[in-house]
mmCIF file of C-alpha atoms in Angstrom:
data_model
loop_
_atom_site.group_PDB
_atom_site.id
_atom_site.type_symbol
_atom_site.label_atom_id
_atom_site.label_comp_id
_atom_site.label_asym_id
_atom_site.label_seq_id
_atom_site.Cartn_x
_atom_site.Cartn_y
_atom_site.Cartn_z
ATOM 1 C CA ASP A 1 -9.958 1.206 -19.224
ATOM 2 C CA GLY A 2 -7.312 3.097 -17.542
ATOM 3 C CA GLY A 3 -5.020 1.182 -14.884
ATOM 4 C CA ILE A 4 -1.745 -0.584 -14.040
ATOM 5 C CA THR A 5 -1.195 -3.930 -14.782
ATOM 6 C CA GLN A 6 1.414 -6.025 -13.352
ATOM 7 C CA SER A 7 2.806 -9.605 -14.910
ATOM 8 C CA PRO A 8 3.199 -12.093 -14.587
ATOM 9 C CA LYS A 9 0.630 -12.708 -11.758
ATOM 10 C CA TYR A 10 2.536 -15.670 -10.464
ATOM 11 C CA LEU A 11 6.210 -16.379 -10.345
ATOM 12 C CA PHE A 12 8.561 -18.632 -9.493
ATOM 13 C CA ARG A 13 12.404 -18.633 -10.012
ATOM 14 C CA LYS A 14 14.959 -20.471 -8.648
ATOM 15 C CA GLU A 15 17.684 -19.202 -6.544
ATOM 16 C CA GLY A 16 20.469 -17.546 -7.820
ATOM 17 C CA GLN A 17 18.420 -16.135 -11.006
ATOM 18 C CA ASN A 18 17.580 -12.577 -11.604
ATOM 19 C CA VAL A 19 14.200 -11.750 -12.634
ATOM 20 C CA THR A 20 11.972 -8.919 -14.156
ATOM 21 C CA LEU A 21 8.977 -7.914 -12.636
ATOM 22 C CA SER A 22 6.468 -5.938 -15.655
ATOM 23 C CA CYS A 23 4.352 -2.914 -14.277
ATOM 24 C CA GLU A 24 2.955 -0.996 -16.552
ATOM 25 C CA GLN A 25 0.060 1.880 -16.840
ATOM 26 C CA ASN A 26 -2.468 4.299 -18.658
ATOM 27 C CA LEU A 27 -3.353 6.575 -15.990
ATOM 28 C CA ASN A 28 -0.651 9.285 -16.785
ATOM 29 C CA HIS A 29 1.008 9.362 -14.091
ATOM 30 C CA ASP A 30 3.610 11.008 -12.978
ATOM 31 C CA ALA A 31 4.697 8.430 -9.685
ATOM 32 C CA MET A 32 5.525 4.970 -10.140
ATOM 33 C CA TYR A 33 6.280 2.898 -6.781
ATOM 34 C CA TRP A 34 7.192 -0.923 -5.895
ATOM 35 C CA TYR A 35 6.404 -1.828 -2.718
ATOM 36 C CA ARG A 36 7.409 -5.577 -1.288
ATOM 37 C CA GLN A 37 4.834 -7.061 0.905
ATOM 38 C CA ASP A 38 4.782 -9.788 3.643
ATOM 39 C CA PRO A 39 3.069 -11.273 5.427
ATOM 40 C CA GLY A 40 2.103 -9.758 8.580
ATOM 41 C CA GLN A 41 4.096 -6.853 7.758
ATOM 42 C CA GLY A 42 2.965 -3.611 5.990
ATOM 43 C CA LEU A 43 4.254 -2.857 2.756
ATOM 44 C CA ARG A 44 7.833 -1.595 2.574
ATOM 45 C CA LEU A 45 8.870 0.933 -0.025
ATOM 46 C CA ILE A 46 11.526 -0.156 -2.425
ATOM 47 C CA TYR A 47 11.874 1.705 -5.040
ATOM 48 C CA TYR A 48 10.161 5.272 -6.646
ATOM 49 C CA SER A 49 10.252 7.098 -9.618
ATOM 50 C CA GLN A 50 8.340 10.705 -9.581
ATOM 51 C CA ILE A 51 9.696 11.265 -13.582
ATOM 52 C CA VAL A 52 10.746 9.341 -16.061
ATOM 53 C CA ASN A 53 14.721 8.875 -16.357
ATOM 54 C CA ASP A 54 14.756 9.150 -11.836
ATOM 55 C CA PHE A 55 14.221 7.057 -9.577
ATOM 56 C CA GLN A 56 15.369 6.740 -6.224
ATOM 57 C CA LYS A 57 15.564 4.251 -3.126
ATOM 58 C CA GLY A 58 12.897 3.200 -0.688
ATOM 59 C CA ASP A 59 13.918 1.785 2.221
ATOM 60 C CA ILE A 60 14.341 -1.870 1.101
ATOM 61 C CA ALA A 61 16.387 -1.810 -1.827
ATOM 62 C CA GLU A 62 18.738 -3.514 -1.565
ATOM 63 C CA GLY A 63 19.240 -6.437 -4.004
ATOM 64 C CA TYR A 64 16.769 -4.608 -6.428
ATOM 65 C CA SER A 65 16.532 -1.911 -9.259
ATOM 66 C CA VAL A 66 14.511 -0.878 -11.844
ATOM 67 C CA SER A 67 14.349 1.419 -14.027
ATOM 68 C CA ARG A 68 11.641 4.857 -16.002
ATOM 69 C CA GLU A 69 12.634 4.987 -19.325
ATOM 70 C CA LYS A 70 8.874 5.946 -20.160
ATOM 71 C CA LYS A 71 6.502 7.451 -18.404
ATOM 72 C CA GLU A 72 4.247 4.044 -18.673
ATOM 73 C CA SER A 73 6.540 1.779 -18.083
ATOM 74 C CA PHE A 74 8.808 0.873 -14.174
ATOM 75 C CA PRO A 75 9.790 -2.906 -14.312
ATOM 76 C CA LEU A 76 11.785 -3.923 -10.993
ATOM 77 C CA THR A 77 15.024 -6.099 -11.573
ATOM 78 C CA VAL A 78 14.518 -9.117 -8.591
ATOM 79 C CA THR A 79 18.600 -9.767 -7.978
ATOM 80 C CA SER A 80 20.284 -12.382 -7.317
ATOM 81 C CA ALA A 81 21.954 -10.302 -4.198
ATOM 82 C CA GLN A 82 18.278 -9.927 -2.503
ATOM 83 C CA LYS A 83 18.786 -12.381 -0.029
ATOM 84 C CA ASN A 84 15.027 -13.100 0.643
ATOM 85 C CA PRO A 85 12.974 -11.899 -2.182
ATOM 86 C CA THR A 86 10.076 -14.201 -1.844
ATOM 87 C CA ALA A 87 7.285 -12.200 -1.428
ATOM 88 C CA PHE A 88 4.106 -10.124 -2.734
ATOM 89 C CA TYR A 89 5.712 -7.605 -5.249
ATOM 90 C CA LEU A 90 3.250 -4.826 -5.667
ATOM 91 C CA CYS A 91 3.669 -1.730 -8.242
ATOM 92 C CA ALA A 92 1.416 1.250 -7.565
ATOM 93 C CA SER A 93 1.202 4.973 -9.320
ATOM 94 C CA ARG A 94 0.144 8.009 -8.387
ATOM 95 C CA ALA A 95 -1.010 11.590 -9.705
ATOM 96 C CA ASP A 96 0.349 14.400 -8.073
ATOM 97 C CA MET A 97 3.721 15.618 -8.396
ATOM 98 C CA THR A 98 3.577 17.624 -5.449
ATOM 99 C CA GLY A 99 2.679 15.252 -2.616
ATOM 100 C CA GLY A 100 -1.244 15.838 -2.589
ATOM 101 C CA VAL A 101 -3.678 14.126 -1.375
ATOM 102 C CA ASP A 102 -4.699 11.820 -3.945
ATOM 103 C CA GLU A 103 -4.132 8.715 -3.082
ATOM 104 C CA GLN A 104 -1.748 6.103 -5.083
ATOM 105 C CA PHE A 105 -3.712 3.325 -7.377
ATOM 106 C CA PHE A 106 -2.755 -0.332 -6.815
ATOM 107 C CA GLY A 107 -1.892 -2.912 -9.875
ATOM 108 C CA PRO A 108 -2.824 -6.591 -8.938
ATOM 109 C CA GLY A 109 0.280 -7.480 -8.345
ATOM 110 C CA THR A 110 3.487 -10.695 -8.870
ATOM 111 C CA ARG A 111 4.027 -13.158 -6.136
ATOM 112 C CA LEU A 112 6.650 -14.403 -6.730
ATOM 113 C CA THR A 113 8.218 -17.799 -5.089
ATOM 114 C CA VAL A 114 12.162 -18.104 -5.226
ATOM 115 C CA LEU A 115 12.725 -22.323 -4.438
ATOM 116 C CA ARG B 1 7.966 3.027 17.523
ATOM 117 C CA LYS B 2 6.187 1.835 14.099
ATOM 118 C CA GLU B 3 5.808 4.723 12.431
ATOM 119 C CA VAL B 4 2.060 3.465 12.045
ATOM 120 C CA GLU B 5 1.019 1.638 14.195
ATOM 121 C CA GLN B 6 -2.703 -0.328 13.880
ATOM 122 C CA ASP B 7 -4.432 -3.890 16.125
ATOM 123 C CA PRO B 8 -3.831 -7.004 14.058
ATOM 124 C CA GLY B 9 -7.477 -8.179 14.767
ATOM 125 C CA PRO B 10 -8.429 -10.554 14.019
ATOM 126 C CA PHE B 11 -11.469 -8.886 15.345
ATOM 127 C CA ASN B 12 -14.405 -11.318 14.688
ATOM 128 C CA VAL B 13 -17.338 -9.645 14.414
ATOM 129 C CA PRO B 14 -21.422 -10.503 13.861
ATOM 130 C CA GLU B 15 -23.408 -9.121 10.498
ATOM 131 C CA GLY B 16 -24.900 -6.506 11.111
ATOM 132 C CA ALA B 17 -22.184 -5.380 14.516
ATOM 133 C CA THR B 18 -20.570 -1.869 14.567
ATOM 134 C CA VAL B 19 -16.917 -2.321 14.956
ATOM 135 C CA ALA B 20 -13.742 0.448 15.175
ATOM 136 C CA PHE B 21 -10.425 0.661 14.540
ATOM 137 C CA ASN B 22 -7.734 3.186 15.269
ATOM 138 C CA CYS B 23 -4.676 3.473 13.848
ATOM 139 C CA THR B 24 -2.001 5.655 15.513
ATOM 140 C CA TYR B 25 0.920 7.521 13.988
ATOM 141 C CA SER B 26 4.862 8.717 15.502
ATOM 142 C CA ASN B 27 5.287 11.555 12.908
ATOM 143 C CA SER B 28 3.742 14.764 14.086
ATOM 144 C CA ALA B 29 3.740 16.174 11.062
ATOM 145 C CA SER B 30 1.682 13.822 8.639
ATOM 146 C CA GLN B 31 -0.100 15.538 6.540
ATOM 147 C CA SER B 32 -2.296 13.112 4.979
ATOM 148 C CA PHE B 33 -4.023 10.094 6.316
ATOM 149 C CA PHE B 34 -6.463 7.123 4.178
ATOM 150 C CA TRP B 35 -7.980 4.384 4.418
ATOM 151 C CA TYR B 36 -7.333 0.756 2.182
ATOM 152 C CA ARG B 37 -8.748 -1.693 2.291
ATOM 153 C CA GLN B 38 -7.549 -4.979 1.370
ATOM 154 C CA ASP B 39 -8.610 -8.612 0.567
ATOM 155 C CA CYS B 40 -6.776 -11.410 0.724
ATOM 156 C CA ARG B 41 -4.457 -11.736 -2.253
ATOM 157 C CA LYS B 42 -5.275 -8.538 -4.088
ATOM 158 C CA GLU B 43 -4.206 -5.358 -4.293
ATOM 159 C CA PRO B 44 -4.803 -2.433 -1.823
ATOM 160 C CA LYS B 45 -7.598 -0.023 -2.906
ATOM 161 C CA LEU B 46 -8.551 2.972 -1.437
ATOM 162 C CA LEU B 47 -11.586 3.310 1.467
ATOM 163 C CA MET B 48 -11.388 7.041 1.834
ATOM 164 C CA SER B 49 -9.093 9.973 3.331
ATOM 165 C CA VAL B 50 -9.928 11.577 6.672
ATOM 166 C CA TYR B 51 -10.061 14.789 6.760
ATOM 167 C CA SER B 52 -9.986 17.149 9.984
ATOM 168 C CA SER B 53 -13.471 17.656 9.703
ATOM 169 C CA GLY B 54 -14.089 13.851 9.816
ATOM 170 C CA ASN B 55 -16.427 12.481 7.254
ATOM 171 C CA GLU B 56 -17.998 9.578 6.287
ATOM 172 C CA ASP B 57 -19.317 7.525 3.597
ATOM 173 C CA GLY B 58 -22.366 5.787 4.128
ATOM 174 C CA ARG B 59 -21.873 2.999 6.789
ATOM 175 C CA PHE B 60 -17.943 4.187 6.895
ATOM 176 C CA THR B 61 -16.493 7.073 9.024
ATOM 177 C CA ALA B 62 -13.097 8.189 9.796
ATOM 178 C CA GLN B 63 -11.873 10.362 11.993
ATOM 179 C CA LEU B 64 -8.398 11.844 13.296
ATOM 180 C CA ASN B 65 -7.766 13.189 16.370
ATOM 181 C CA ARG B 66 -4.162 15.371 15.458
ATOM 182 C CA ALA B 67 -3.033 16.593 19.027
ATOM 183 C CA SER B 68 -3.496 12.080 20.056
ATOM 184 C CA GLN B 69 -2.402 11.373 16.434
ATOM 185 C CA TYR B 70 -4.319 8.492 15.481
ATOM 186 C CA ILE B 71 -7.341 7.662 13.052
ATOM 187 C CA SER B 72 -10.193 5.352 13.341
ATOM 188 C CA LEU B 73 -12.263 3.401 11.180
ATOM 189 C CA LEU B 74 -15.561 3.323 12.430
ATOM 190 C CA ILE B 75 -17.727 0.601 10.238
ATOM 191 C CA ARG B 76 -21.432 0.106 10.947
ATOM 192 C CA ASP B 77 -23.928 -2.466 9.891
ATOM 193 C CA SER B 78 -21.318 -4.850 9.333
ATOM 194 C CA LYS B 79 -21.937 -6.868 6.134
ATOM 195 C CA LEU B 80 -20.522 -10.517 5.329
ATOM 196 C CA SER B 81 -18.193 -8.357 2.267
ATOM 197 C CA ASP B 82 -16.862 -6.402 5.214
ATOM 198 C CA SER B 83 -14.413 -8.690 5.695
ATOM 199 C CA ALA B 84 -10.728 -7.408 4.589
ATOM 200 C CA THR B 85 -7.744 -6.540 5.655
ATOM 201 C CA TYR B 86 -7.674 -2.537 6.663
ATOM 202 C CA LEU B 87 -4.678 -0.703 5.727
ATOM 203 C CA CYS B 88 -3.820 2.774 7.867
ATOM 204 C CA VAL B 89 -2.166 5.155 5.448
ATOM 205 C CA VAL B 90 0.186 7.926 6.715
ATOM 206 C CA ARG B 91 1.840 10.188 4.283
ATOM 207 C CA PHE B 92 4.719 13.334 5.436
ATOM 208 C CA ASN B 93 6.506 15.481 4.288
ATOM 209 C CA THR B 94 10.202 15.267 5.514
ATOM 210 C CA GLY B 95 11.728 17.368 2.874
ATOM 211 C CA GLY B 96 10.405 15.264 0.410
ATOM 212 C CA PHE B 97 7.027 13.298 0.588
ATOM 213 C CA LYS B 98 7.008 10.124 2.605
ATOM 214 C CA THR B 99 4.002 7.703 2.584
ATOM 215 C CA ILE B 100 3.884 4.811 5.508
ATOM 216 C CA PHE B 101 1.651 1.437 5.067
ATOM 217 C CA GLY B 102 0.487 0.063 7.923
ATOM 218 C CA ALA B 103 0.461 -3.814 9.297
ATOM 219 C CA GLY B 104 -3.101 -3.433 8.486
ATOM 220 C CA THR B 105 -6.233 -4.581 10.767
ATOM 221 C CA ARG B 106 -8.039 -8.148 9.791
ATOM 222 C CA LEU B 107 -11.721 -8.356 9.192
ATOM 223 C CA PHE B 108 -14.161 -10.780 9.935
ATOM 224 C CA VAL B 109 -17.748 -10.545 9.558
ATOM 225 C CA LYS B 110 -19.606 -13.383 9.977
ATOM 226 C CA ALA B 111 -23.643 -15.192 9.518
#
C-alpha cells in the first residue's frame, strides 16, 4: 500500500531536549511538507522540500530544522529553541512539481507534548 | 485579515438536514481550491477539489465565486458520519506556489 507514515504517533519530551519526528512516503512524490496544527487554528507551514537535498522555510520555521537526503524521507527536528512546541505535527507530500491542482496527501500525524 | 477565513461553527444539524459552509479568501491570484475533511485527532483528507464551473460528488456540492472571492460546500441529506471539521484550502502563485489552510468549520450531525 502506498502512503505516508509518521512516527511516533505520540511523543513526550522534556523542556530543553531536541526531538526528531519521522516522515516516510512511498508515493514517489517530489514535494514534501511539514505543518503544525494548534487547536482552533489552520495548518501552518514549517518547512517544505521540492527536491532531494533542497528545502525552504515556511511561515514558522524558527526552532525547527529538516533534512531531505532521500526522496522518501523528510525528518523534522524540533529543537530546544522552539518556544511552544506542544502541537500536532503533520507531514504531507504532493506529486506535481509544477504547482498544479493535485492534492496533498497527509500522514497520520505526531502529537508532541512538552512536559 | 486572514488569507483564508471560515466560520469555525460548530454547526449542529439533525440527520437529513442540508448544511452549507462558506470560505472567503483574500488573494485574487488564487488558482486552486479544495475542501478537506478532518476527523477528530486525525489527518486531513481531500474531500473534493473545487472547479470554476462548480462540481458535485454525491451529496456534496462545491462552488467557486471568483468575483466575490469565496468558495462554498453544500452537504445534502446529512449523515452522522459527516460529523467532522471541514477545511478550506486555497493555493496561489506569488512567484512560487503557496497553499493556505483555513482553520476549519466544525460540523456535528445528530440523530
